[in-house]
Short mmCIF file of C-alpha atoms in Angstrom, two decimals:
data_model
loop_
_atom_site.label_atom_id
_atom_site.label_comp_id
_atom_site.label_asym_id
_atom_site.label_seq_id
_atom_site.Cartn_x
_atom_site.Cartn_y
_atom_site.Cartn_z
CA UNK A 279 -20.46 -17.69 2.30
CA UNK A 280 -23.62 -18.95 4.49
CA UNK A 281 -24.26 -22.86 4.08
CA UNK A 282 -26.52 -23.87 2.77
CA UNK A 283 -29.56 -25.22 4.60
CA UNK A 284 -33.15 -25.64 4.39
CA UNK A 285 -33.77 -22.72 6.98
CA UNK A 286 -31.65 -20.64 4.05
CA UNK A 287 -33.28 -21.73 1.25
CA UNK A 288 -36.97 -21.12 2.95
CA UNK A 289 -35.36 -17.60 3.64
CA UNK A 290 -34.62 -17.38 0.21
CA UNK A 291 -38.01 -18.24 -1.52
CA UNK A 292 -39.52 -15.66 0.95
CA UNK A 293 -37.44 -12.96 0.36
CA UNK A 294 -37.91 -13.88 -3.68
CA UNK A 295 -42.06 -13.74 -2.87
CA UNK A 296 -42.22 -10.37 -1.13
CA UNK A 297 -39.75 -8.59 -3.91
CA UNK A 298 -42.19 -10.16 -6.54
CA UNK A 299 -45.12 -9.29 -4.83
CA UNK A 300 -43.42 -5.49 -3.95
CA UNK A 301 -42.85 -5.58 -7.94
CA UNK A 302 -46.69 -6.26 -8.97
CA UNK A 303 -48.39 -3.75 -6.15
CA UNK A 304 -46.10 -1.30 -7.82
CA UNK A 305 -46.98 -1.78 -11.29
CA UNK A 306 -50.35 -1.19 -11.08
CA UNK A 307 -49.78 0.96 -14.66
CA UNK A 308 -48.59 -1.49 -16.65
CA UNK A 309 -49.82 -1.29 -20.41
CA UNK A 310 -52.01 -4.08 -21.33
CA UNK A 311 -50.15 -6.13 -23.83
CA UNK A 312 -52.54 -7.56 -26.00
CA UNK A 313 -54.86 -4.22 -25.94
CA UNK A 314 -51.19 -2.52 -27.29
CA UNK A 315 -50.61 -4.81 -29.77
CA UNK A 316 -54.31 -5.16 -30.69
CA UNK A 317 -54.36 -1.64 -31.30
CA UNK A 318 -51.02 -1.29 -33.36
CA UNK A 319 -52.63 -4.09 -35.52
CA UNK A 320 -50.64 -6.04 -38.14
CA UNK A 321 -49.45 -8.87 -34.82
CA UNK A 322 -52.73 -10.51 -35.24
CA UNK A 323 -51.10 -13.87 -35.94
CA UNK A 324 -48.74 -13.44 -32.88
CA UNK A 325 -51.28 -12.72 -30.72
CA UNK A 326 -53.22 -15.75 -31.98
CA UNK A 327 -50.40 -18.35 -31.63
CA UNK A 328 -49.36 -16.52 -28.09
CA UNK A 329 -53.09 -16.37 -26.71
CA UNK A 330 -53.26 -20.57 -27.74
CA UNK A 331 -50.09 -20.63 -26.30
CA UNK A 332 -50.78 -18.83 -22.97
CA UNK A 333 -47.78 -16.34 -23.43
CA UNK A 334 -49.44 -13.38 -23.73
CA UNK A 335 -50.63 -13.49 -20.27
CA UNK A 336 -47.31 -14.47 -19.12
CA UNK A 337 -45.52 -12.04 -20.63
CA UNK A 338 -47.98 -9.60 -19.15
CA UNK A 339 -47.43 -10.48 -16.00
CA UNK A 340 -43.57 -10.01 -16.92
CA UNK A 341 -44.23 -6.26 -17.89
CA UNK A 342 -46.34 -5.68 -14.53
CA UNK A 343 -43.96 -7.72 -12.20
CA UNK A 344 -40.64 -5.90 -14.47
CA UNK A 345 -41.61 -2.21 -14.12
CA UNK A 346 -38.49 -1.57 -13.19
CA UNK A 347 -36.55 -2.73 -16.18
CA UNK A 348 -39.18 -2.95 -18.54
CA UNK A 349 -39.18 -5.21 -21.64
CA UNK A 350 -38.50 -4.68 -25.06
CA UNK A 351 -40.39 -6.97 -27.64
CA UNK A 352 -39.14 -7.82 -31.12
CA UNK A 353 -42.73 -8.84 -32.53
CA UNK A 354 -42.90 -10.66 -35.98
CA UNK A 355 -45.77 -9.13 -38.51
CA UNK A 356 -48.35 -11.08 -39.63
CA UNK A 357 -46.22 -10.79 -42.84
CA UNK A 358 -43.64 -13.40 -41.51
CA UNK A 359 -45.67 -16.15 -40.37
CA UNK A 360 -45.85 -18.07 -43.59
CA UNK A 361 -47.26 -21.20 -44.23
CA UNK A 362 -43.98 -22.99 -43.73
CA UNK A 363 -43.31 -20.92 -40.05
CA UNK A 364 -46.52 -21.65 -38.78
CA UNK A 365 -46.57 -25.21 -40.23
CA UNK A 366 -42.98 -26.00 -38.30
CA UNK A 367 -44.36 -23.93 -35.03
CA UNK A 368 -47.52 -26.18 -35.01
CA UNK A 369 -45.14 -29.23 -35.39
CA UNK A 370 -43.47 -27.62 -32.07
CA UNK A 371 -44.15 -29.26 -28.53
CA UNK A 372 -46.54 -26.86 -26.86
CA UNK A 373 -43.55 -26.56 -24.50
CA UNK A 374 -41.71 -24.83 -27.28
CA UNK A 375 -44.23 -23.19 -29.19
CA UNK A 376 -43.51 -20.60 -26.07
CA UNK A 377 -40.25 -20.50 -26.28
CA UNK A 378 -40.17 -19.41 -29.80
CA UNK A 379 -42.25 -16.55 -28.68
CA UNK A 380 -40.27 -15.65 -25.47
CA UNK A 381 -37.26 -16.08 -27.99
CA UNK A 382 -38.47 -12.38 -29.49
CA UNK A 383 -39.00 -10.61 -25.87
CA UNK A 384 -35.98 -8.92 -24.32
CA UNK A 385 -36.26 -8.10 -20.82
CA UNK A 386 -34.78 -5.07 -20.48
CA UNK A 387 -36.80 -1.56 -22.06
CA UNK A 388 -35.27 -0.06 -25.00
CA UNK A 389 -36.27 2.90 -26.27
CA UNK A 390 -35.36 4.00 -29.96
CA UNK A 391 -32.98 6.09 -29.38
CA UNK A 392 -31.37 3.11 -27.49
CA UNK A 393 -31.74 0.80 -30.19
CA UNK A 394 -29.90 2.59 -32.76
CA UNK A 395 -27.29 2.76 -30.57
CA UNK A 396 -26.78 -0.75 -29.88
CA UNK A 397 -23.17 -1.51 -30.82
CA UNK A 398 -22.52 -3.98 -33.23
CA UNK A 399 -21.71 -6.75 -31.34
CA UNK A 400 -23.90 -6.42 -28.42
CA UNK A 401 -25.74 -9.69 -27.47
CA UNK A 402 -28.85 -8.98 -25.67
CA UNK A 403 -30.75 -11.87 -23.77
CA UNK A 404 -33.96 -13.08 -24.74
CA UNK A 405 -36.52 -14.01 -21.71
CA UNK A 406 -35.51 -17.64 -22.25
CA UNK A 407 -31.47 -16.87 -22.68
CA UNK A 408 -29.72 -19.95 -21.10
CA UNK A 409 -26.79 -18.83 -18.52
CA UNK A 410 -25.14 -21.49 -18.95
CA UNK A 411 -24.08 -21.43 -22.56
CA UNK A 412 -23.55 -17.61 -23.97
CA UNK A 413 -24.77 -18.82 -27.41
CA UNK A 414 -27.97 -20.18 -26.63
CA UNK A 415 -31.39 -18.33 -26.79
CA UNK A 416 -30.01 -14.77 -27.23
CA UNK A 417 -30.28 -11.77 -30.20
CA UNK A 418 -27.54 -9.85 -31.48
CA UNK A 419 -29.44 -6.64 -31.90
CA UNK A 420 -27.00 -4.72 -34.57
CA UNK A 421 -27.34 -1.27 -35.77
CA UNK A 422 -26.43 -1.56 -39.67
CA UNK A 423 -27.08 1.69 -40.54
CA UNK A 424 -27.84 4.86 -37.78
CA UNK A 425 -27.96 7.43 -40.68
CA UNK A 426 -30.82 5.66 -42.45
CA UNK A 427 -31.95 3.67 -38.95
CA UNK A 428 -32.22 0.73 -40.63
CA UNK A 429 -31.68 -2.13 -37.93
CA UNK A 430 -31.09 -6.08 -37.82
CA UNK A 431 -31.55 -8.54 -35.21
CA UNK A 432 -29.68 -11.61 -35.66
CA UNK A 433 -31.06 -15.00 -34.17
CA UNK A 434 -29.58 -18.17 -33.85
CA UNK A 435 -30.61 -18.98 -37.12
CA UNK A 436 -31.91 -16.17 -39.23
CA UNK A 437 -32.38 -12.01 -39.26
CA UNK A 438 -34.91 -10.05 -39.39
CA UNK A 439 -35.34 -5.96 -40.27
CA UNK A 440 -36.68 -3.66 -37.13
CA UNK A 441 -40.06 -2.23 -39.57
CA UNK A 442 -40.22 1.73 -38.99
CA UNK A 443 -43.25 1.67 -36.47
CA UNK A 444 -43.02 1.12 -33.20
CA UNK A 445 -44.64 1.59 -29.90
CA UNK A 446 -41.92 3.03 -26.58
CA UNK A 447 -44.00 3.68 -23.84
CA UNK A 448 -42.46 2.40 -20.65
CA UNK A 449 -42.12 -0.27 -19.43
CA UNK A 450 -42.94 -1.78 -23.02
CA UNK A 451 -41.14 -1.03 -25.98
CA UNK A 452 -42.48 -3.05 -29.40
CA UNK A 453 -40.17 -3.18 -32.35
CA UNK A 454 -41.91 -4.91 -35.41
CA UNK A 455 -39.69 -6.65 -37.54
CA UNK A 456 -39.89 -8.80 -40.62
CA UNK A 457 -39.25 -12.46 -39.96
CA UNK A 458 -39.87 -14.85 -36.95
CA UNK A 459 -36.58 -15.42 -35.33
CA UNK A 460 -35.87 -19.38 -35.03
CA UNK A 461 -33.88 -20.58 -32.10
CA UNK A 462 -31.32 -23.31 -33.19
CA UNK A 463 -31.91 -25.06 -29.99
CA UNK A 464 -35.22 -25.92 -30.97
CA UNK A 465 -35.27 -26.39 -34.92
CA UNK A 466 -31.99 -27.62 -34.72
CA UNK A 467 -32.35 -30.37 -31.95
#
């Protein structure tokens, strides 16, 4: 093990820098997020509470800097924000108004074929999954049925159906689902 000293650490950052900045040269074909989702239509509430909250450029900076793994993107319907969600997410810190977003984005790409094969107790971390506690921030993706392809992701708090329609074109994969997935470490706390 190397100790640890500032002439490390500076090492460290700059090795950090030049794999990010390798990352984003290379991703030069990155879909743009909100021109995919604009054009799927039916996340025009997401969009809107992501734009106000500044994740949509974040997360498309993810995708381009990620090209490697990809993300995969659990993305509620306007359908699910009802007046009681987006009431309690206005309530939110703006702090964790993106959370809850990141909360839906996975950051690994799944394609469909991978989804339905998710086991049934694989855990898959969100963007925001905490390392230090295994419960915190993450989905349990779960296959319920790979005859009728029927799937369920299982927050902290709540479920929510994978919708037929989706959108798999590396490195972004968009699953639409049903509900808006509530981390219990922020409408819990």
């Amino acid at each position: 093990m190397v100790p640890a000293s500032p002439r490390n650490a500076l090492f460290s950052v700059y090795s950090l820098l030049l794999l990010l900045a390798t990352l984003l040269l290379a991703s030069a074909q990155a879909p743009n997020v909100t021109q995919v989702l604009t054009e799927a239509g039916n996340f025009t509430t997401f969009l809107q509470l992501a734009g106000a909250a500044n994740v949509t450029q974040a997360l498309q900076n993810f995708i381009s800097a990620a090209n490697t793994t990809g993300a995969t993107a659990f993305i509620p319907v306007n359908s699910a924000f009802t007046d009681g969600v987006v009431t309690a997410y206005k309530n939110l810190s703006a702090a964790n108004q993106s959370l809850v977003l990141y909360y839906h984005v996975i950051p690994m790409f799944y394609n469909t074929t991978d989804v339905l094969n998710i086991s049934d107790v694989s855990t898959l971390a969100t963007l925001i999954s905490n390392s230090s506690s295994s419960a915190a921030f993450r989905i349990d993706a779960v296959n319920r049925s790979s005859s009728t392809g029927v799937i369920t992701v299982y927050g902290n708090l709540n479920s929510a159906n994978v919708r037929t329609s989706n959108i798999t074109t590396f490195p972004l994969a968009v699953y639409p689902i049903d509900d808006v997935l509530l981390p219990k470490e922020i409408f819990l706390a």
